[in-house]
């Protein structure tokens, strides 16, 4: 259930140039914040059982890495549904809403869809099912990416 690193030849670069996200307060996300950082992007929905199943592991990971990694939890759900979900689950995960389409390299027909992007802007992990994001295996991988 832990995500695996992509082979170097399969890694694709993410161009955030035309992607616009807004946070729960309506503030536009500044993609300059991701330059030189490790980024975790998760596309999810409040009605999606696998998405819900993996959220506790994301919460634990976020609690420990929120100052080292940029986390983007992207949904098309209404802000009211997200707020209710977060309150019910004691979630502090930062949720964003798309104002424009995500880069093509982040396209998936299913959710959850999660991506880990290294400091150079390359997708090093792609996961299209629920995963244990707080596993010791993934934490070791993340710590390596942060070096």
PDB file of C-alpha atoms in Angstrom:
ATOM      1  CA  UNK A   1       0.000   0.000   0.000  1.00  0.00           C
ATOM      2  CA  UNK A   2       2.976   2.347   0.209  1.00  0.00           C
ATOM      3  CA  UNK A   3       3.670   4.456  -2.872  1.00  0.00           C
ATOM      4  CA  UNK A   4       6.766   3.671  -4.927  1.00  0.00           C
ATOM      5  CA  UNK A   5       9.299   5.935  -6.656  1.00  0.00           C
ATOM      6  CA  UNK A   6       8.960   6.182 -10.439  1.00  0.00           C
ATOM      7  CA  UNK A   7      11.885   5.092 -12.597  1.00  0.00           C
ATOM      8  CA  UNK A   8      13.963   8.111 -13.605  1.00  0.00           C
ATOM      9  CA  UNK A   9      13.115   7.611 -17.284  1.00  0.00           C
ATOM     10  CA  UNK A  10       9.379   7.687 -16.420  1.00  0.00           C
ATOM     11  CA  UNK A  11       9.532  10.898 -14.379  1.00  0.00           C
ATOM     12  CA  UNK A  12       7.841  13.890 -15.972  1.00  0.00           C
ATOM     13  CA  UNK A  13       8.314  17.570 -15.156  1.00  0.00           C
ATOM     14  CA  UNK A  14       5.347  19.589 -13.871  1.00  0.00           C
ATOM     15  CA  UNK A  15       4.725  23.011 -15.369  1.00  0.00           C
ATOM     16  CA  UNK A  16       2.476  24.937 -12.962  1.00  0.00           C
ATOM     17  CA  UNK A  17       2.441  28.052 -15.172  1.00  0.00           C
ATOM     18  CA  UNK A  18      -1.248  28.052 -16.148  1.00  0.00           C
ATOM     19  CA  UNK A  19      -2.690  26.248 -13.118  1.00  0.00           C
ATOM     20  CA  UNK A  20      -4.684  28.380 -10.717  1.00  0.00           C
ATOM     21  CA  UNK A  21      -5.745  27.208  -7.278  1.00  0.00           C
ATOM     22  CA  UNK A  22      -7.531  29.037  -4.493  1.00  0.00           C
ATOM     23  CA  UNK A  23      -7.479  28.045  -0.839  1.00  0.00           C
ATOM     24  CA  UNK A  24     -10.394  27.751   1.570  1.00  0.00           C
ATOM     25  CA  UNK A  25     -10.265  31.508   2.188  1.00  0.00           C
ATOM     26  CA  UNK A  26     -10.418  32.375  -1.510  1.00  0.00           C
ATOM     27  CA  UNK A  27      -6.723  33.295  -1.694  1.00  0.00           C
ATOM     28  CA  UNK A  28      -4.874  32.397  -4.899  1.00  0.00           C
ATOM     29  CA  UNK A  29      -2.064  29.915  -4.346  1.00  0.00           C
ATOM     30  CA  UNK A  30       1.324  31.315  -5.368  1.00  0.00           C
ATOM     31  CA  UNK A  31       3.160  28.568  -7.238  1.00  0.00           C
ATOM     32  CA  UNK A  32       6.460  30.375  -6.605  1.00  0.00           C
ATOM     33  CA  UNK A  33       6.162  28.695  -3.177  1.00  0.00           C
ATOM     34  CA  UNK A  34       6.884  25.275  -4.725  1.00  0.00           C
ATOM     35  CA  UNK A  35      10.186  26.176  -6.394  1.00  0.00           C
ATOM     36  CA  UNK A  36      12.934  24.037  -4.907  1.00  0.00           C
ATOM     37  CA  UNK A  37      10.461  22.255  -2.601  1.00  0.00           C
ATOM     38  CA  UNK A  38       9.043  18.773  -2.372  1.00  0.00           C
ATOM     39  CA  UNK A  39       5.319  18.912  -3.212  1.00  0.00           C
ATOM     40  CA  UNK A  40       2.544  16.410  -2.506  1.00  0.00           C
ATOM     41  CA  UNK A  41      -0.624  16.863  -4.550  1.00  0.00           C
ATOM     42  CA  UNK A  42      -3.736  14.819  -3.821  1.00  0.00           C
ATOM     43  CA  UNK A  43      -6.920  15.020  -5.907  1.00  0.00           C
ATOM     44  CA  UNK A  44      -9.824  13.808  -3.779  1.00  0.00           C
ATOM     45  CA  UNK A  45     -13.519  14.159  -2.927  1.00  0.00           C
ATOM     46  CA  UNK A  46     -15.585  13.957   0.247  1.00  0.00           C
ATOM     47  CA  UNK A  47     -17.830  11.264  -1.293  1.00  0.00           C
ATOM     48  CA  UNK A  48     -14.964   8.981  -2.411  1.00  0.00           C
ATOM     49  CA  UNK A  49     -14.430   5.994  -0.032  1.00  0.00           C
ATOM     50  CA  UNK A  50     -10.759   5.379  -1.005  1.00  0.00           C
ATOM     51  CA  UNK A  51     -10.071   9.119  -0.603  1.00  0.00           C
ATOM     52  CA  UNK A  52     -11.610   9.074   2.858  1.00  0.00           C
ATOM     53  CA  UNK A  53      -9.696   5.901   3.763  1.00  0.00           C
ATOM     54  CA  UNK A  54      -6.297   7.473   3.077  1.00  0.00           C
ATOM     55  CA  UNK A  55      -6.974  10.852   4.723  1.00  0.00           C
ATOM     56  CA  UNK A  56      -5.907   9.787   8.264  1.00  0.00           C
ATOM     57  CA  UNK A  57      -2.477   8.728   6.966  1.00  0.00           C
ATOM     58  CA  UNK A  58      -2.178  12.023   5.074  1.00  0.00           C
ATOM     59  CA  UNK A  59      -3.147  13.906   8.242  1.00  0.00           C
ATOM     60  CA  UNK A  60      -0.411  12.173  10.251  1.00  0.00           C
ATOM     61  CA  UNK A  61       2.143  12.858   7.508  1.00  0.00           C
ATOM     62  CA  UNK A  62       1.023  16.486   7.220  1.00  0.00           C
ATOM     63  CA  UNK A  63       1.277  17.000  10.971  1.00  0.00           C
ATOM     64  CA  UNK A  64       4.957  16.020  10.857  1.00  0.00           C
ATOM     65  CA  UNK A  65       6.004  17.460   7.469  1.00  0.00           C
ATOM     66  CA  UNK A  66       3.866  20.592   6.971  1.00  0.00           C
ATOM     67  CA  UNK A  67       6.878  22.871   7.434  1.00  0.00           C
ATOM     68  CA  UNK A  68       9.104  20.867   5.064  1.00  0.00           C
ATOM     69  CA  UNK A  69       6.753  19.824   2.235  1.00  0.00           C
ATOM     70  CA  UNK A  70       4.114  21.756   0.256  1.00  0.00           C
ATOM     71  CA  UNK A  71       0.803  19.877   0.516  1.00  0.00           C
ATOM     72  CA  UNK A  72      -2.011  20.568  -1.958  1.00  0.00           C
ATOM     73  CA  UNK A  73      -5.271  18.684  -1.401  1.00  0.00           C
ATOM     74  CA  UNK A  74      -7.352  19.563  -4.476  1.00  0.00           C
ATOM     75  CA  UNK A  75     -11.094  18.951  -4.745  1.00  0.00           C
ATOM     76  CA  UNK A  76     -14.079  19.962  -6.853  1.00  0.00           C
ATOM     77  CA  UNK A  77     -16.469  19.546  -3.912  1.00  0.00           C
ATOM     78  CA  UNK A  78     -18.289  22.572  -2.556  1.00  0.00           C
ATOM     79  CA  UNK A  79     -16.631  24.521   0.248  1.00  0.00           C
ATOM     80  CA  UNK A  80     -19.561  23.641   2.534  1.00  0.00           C
ATOM     81  CA  UNK A  81     -19.038  19.905   1.995  1.00  0.00           C
ATOM     82  CA  UNK A  82     -15.295  20.265   2.560  1.00  0.00           C
ATOM     83  CA  UNK A  83     -15.812  22.270   5.741  1.00  0.00           C
ATOM     84  CA  UNK A  84     -18.249  19.657   7.114  1.00  0.00           C
ATOM     85  CA  UNK A  85     -15.857  16.852   6.166  1.00  0.00           C
ATOM     86  CA  UNK A  86     -12.912  18.560   7.850  1.00  0.00           C
ATOM     87  CA  UNK A  87     -14.881  19.263  11.025  1.00  0.00           C
ATOM     88  CA  UNK A  88     -16.195  15.688  11.232  1.00  0.00           C
ATOM     89  CA  UNK A  89     -12.699  14.245  10.733  1.00  0.00           C
ATOM     90  CA  UNK A  90     -10.701  16.835  12.725  1.00  0.00           C
ATOM     91  CA  UNK A  91      -8.741  17.546   9.560  1.00  0.00           C
ATOM     92  CA  UNK A  92      -6.277  20.402   9.220  1.00  0.00           C
ATOM     93  CA  UNK A  93      -5.214  19.447   5.688  1.00  0.00           C
ATOM     94  CA  UNK A  94      -4.944  22.471   3.350  1.00  0.00           C
ATOM     95  CA  UNK A  95      -7.664  22.182   0.710  1.00  0.00           C
ATOM     96  CA  UNK A  96      -7.593  23.958  -2.638  1.00  0.00           C
ATOM     97  CA  UNK A  97     -10.070  24.468  -5.459  1.00  0.00           C
ATOM     98  CA  UNK A  98      -9.133  24.652  -9.132  1.00  0.00           C
ATOM     99  CA  UNK A  99      -9.790  27.875 -11.021  1.00  0.00           C
ATOM    100  CA  UNK A 100      -8.187  26.378 -14.120  1.00  0.00           C
ATOM    101  CA  UNK A 101      -7.309  22.886 -15.281  1.00  0.00           C
ATOM    102  CA  UNK A 102      -4.357  21.087 -13.741  1.00  0.00           C
ATOM    103  CA  UNK A 103      -1.269  20.473 -15.884  1.00  0.00           C
ATOM    104  CA  UNK A 104      -1.786  17.518 -18.254  1.00  0.00           C
ATOM    105  CA  UNK A 105       0.881  15.445 -16.464  1.00  0.00           C
ATOM    106  CA  UNK A 106      -1.382  15.503 -13.378  1.00  0.00           C
ATOM    107  CA  UNK A 107      -4.430  14.199 -15.240  1.00  0.00           C
ATOM    108  CA  UNK A 108      -6.225  11.132 -13.941  1.00  0.00           C
ATOM    109  CA  UNK A 109      -9.669   9.765 -14.698  1.00  0.00           C
ATOM    110  CA  UNK A 110     -10.027   8.457 -11.170  1.00  0.00           C
ATOM    111  CA  UNK A 111      -9.561   9.630  -7.602  1.00  0.00           C
ATOM    112  CA  UNK A 112      -7.748   9.546  -5.371  1.00  0.00           C
ATOM    113  CA  UNK A 113      -4.854  10.575  -7.550  1.00  0.00           C
ATOM    114  CA  UNK A 114      -1.695  11.575  -5.735  1.00  0.00           C
ATOM    115  CA  UNK A 115       1.642  12.882  -6.917  1.00  0.00           C
ATOM    116  CA  UNK A 116       4.926  13.569  -5.194  1.00  0.00           C
ATOM    117  CA  UNK A 117       7.094  16.107  -6.963  1.00  0.00           C
ATOM    118  CA  UNK A 118      10.783  16.439  -6.132  1.00  0.00           C
ATOM    119  CA  UNK A 119      12.739  19.675  -5.671  1.00  0.00           C
ATOM    120  CA  UNK A 120      13.538  19.749  -9.410  1.00  0.00           C
ATOM    121  CA  UNK A 121       9.834  19.697 -10.302  1.00  0.00           C
ATOM    122  CA  UNK A 122       9.704  16.079 -11.494  1.00  0.00           C
ATOM    123  CA  UNK A 123       6.918  13.658 -10.562  1.00  0.00           C
ATOM    124  CA  UNK A 124       8.654  10.916  -8.605  1.00  0.00           C
ATOM    125  CA  UNK A 125       5.532   9.184  -7.253  1.00  0.00           C
ATOM    126  CA  UNK A 126       2.175   8.633  -8.944  1.00  0.00           C
ATOM    127  CA  UNK A 127      -0.490   6.764  -7.007  1.00  0.00           C
ATOM    128  CA  UNK A 128      -4.061   6.245  -8.257  1.00  0.00           C
ATOM    129  CA  UNK A 129      -5.465   4.239  -5.378  1.00  0.00           C
ATOM    130  CA  UNK A 130      -5.618   4.753  -1.648  1.00  0.00           C
ATOM    131  CA  UNK A 131      -2.245   4.409   0.034  1.00  0.00           C
ATOM    132  CA  UNK A 132      -0.672   4.486   3.457  1.00  0.00           C
ATOM    133  CA  UNK A 133       1.093   7.828   3.170  1.00  0.00           C
ATOM    134  CA  UNK A 134       2.345   7.608   6.730  1.00  0.00           C
ATOM    135  CA  UNK A 135       4.184   4.298   6.341  1.00  0.00           C
ATOM    136  CA  UNK A 136       7.792   4.125   7.478  1.00  0.00           C
ATOM    137  CA  UNK A 137       8.747   3.175   3.888  1.00  0.00           C
ATOM    138  CA  UNK A 138       7.196   6.346   2.474  1.00  0.00           C
ATOM    139  CA  UNK A 139       8.671   8.524   5.234  1.00  0.00           C
ATOM    140  CA  UNK A 140      12.170   7.214   4.411  1.00  0.00           C
ATOM    141  CA  UNK A 141      11.513   8.003   0.728  1.00  0.00           C
ATOM    142  CA  UNK A 142      10.266  11.494   1.630  1.00  0.00           C
ATOM    143  CA  UNK A 143      13.240  12.170   3.903  1.00  0.00           C
ATOM    144  CA  UNK A 144      15.558  11.203   1.001  1.00  0.00           C
ATOM    145  CA  UNK A 145      13.756  13.653  -1.291  1.00  0.00           C
ATOM    146  CA  UNK A 146      14.118  16.412   1.300  1.00  0.00           C
ATOM    147  CA  UNK A 147      17.933  16.046   1.517  1.00  0.00           C
TER     148      UNK A 147
END
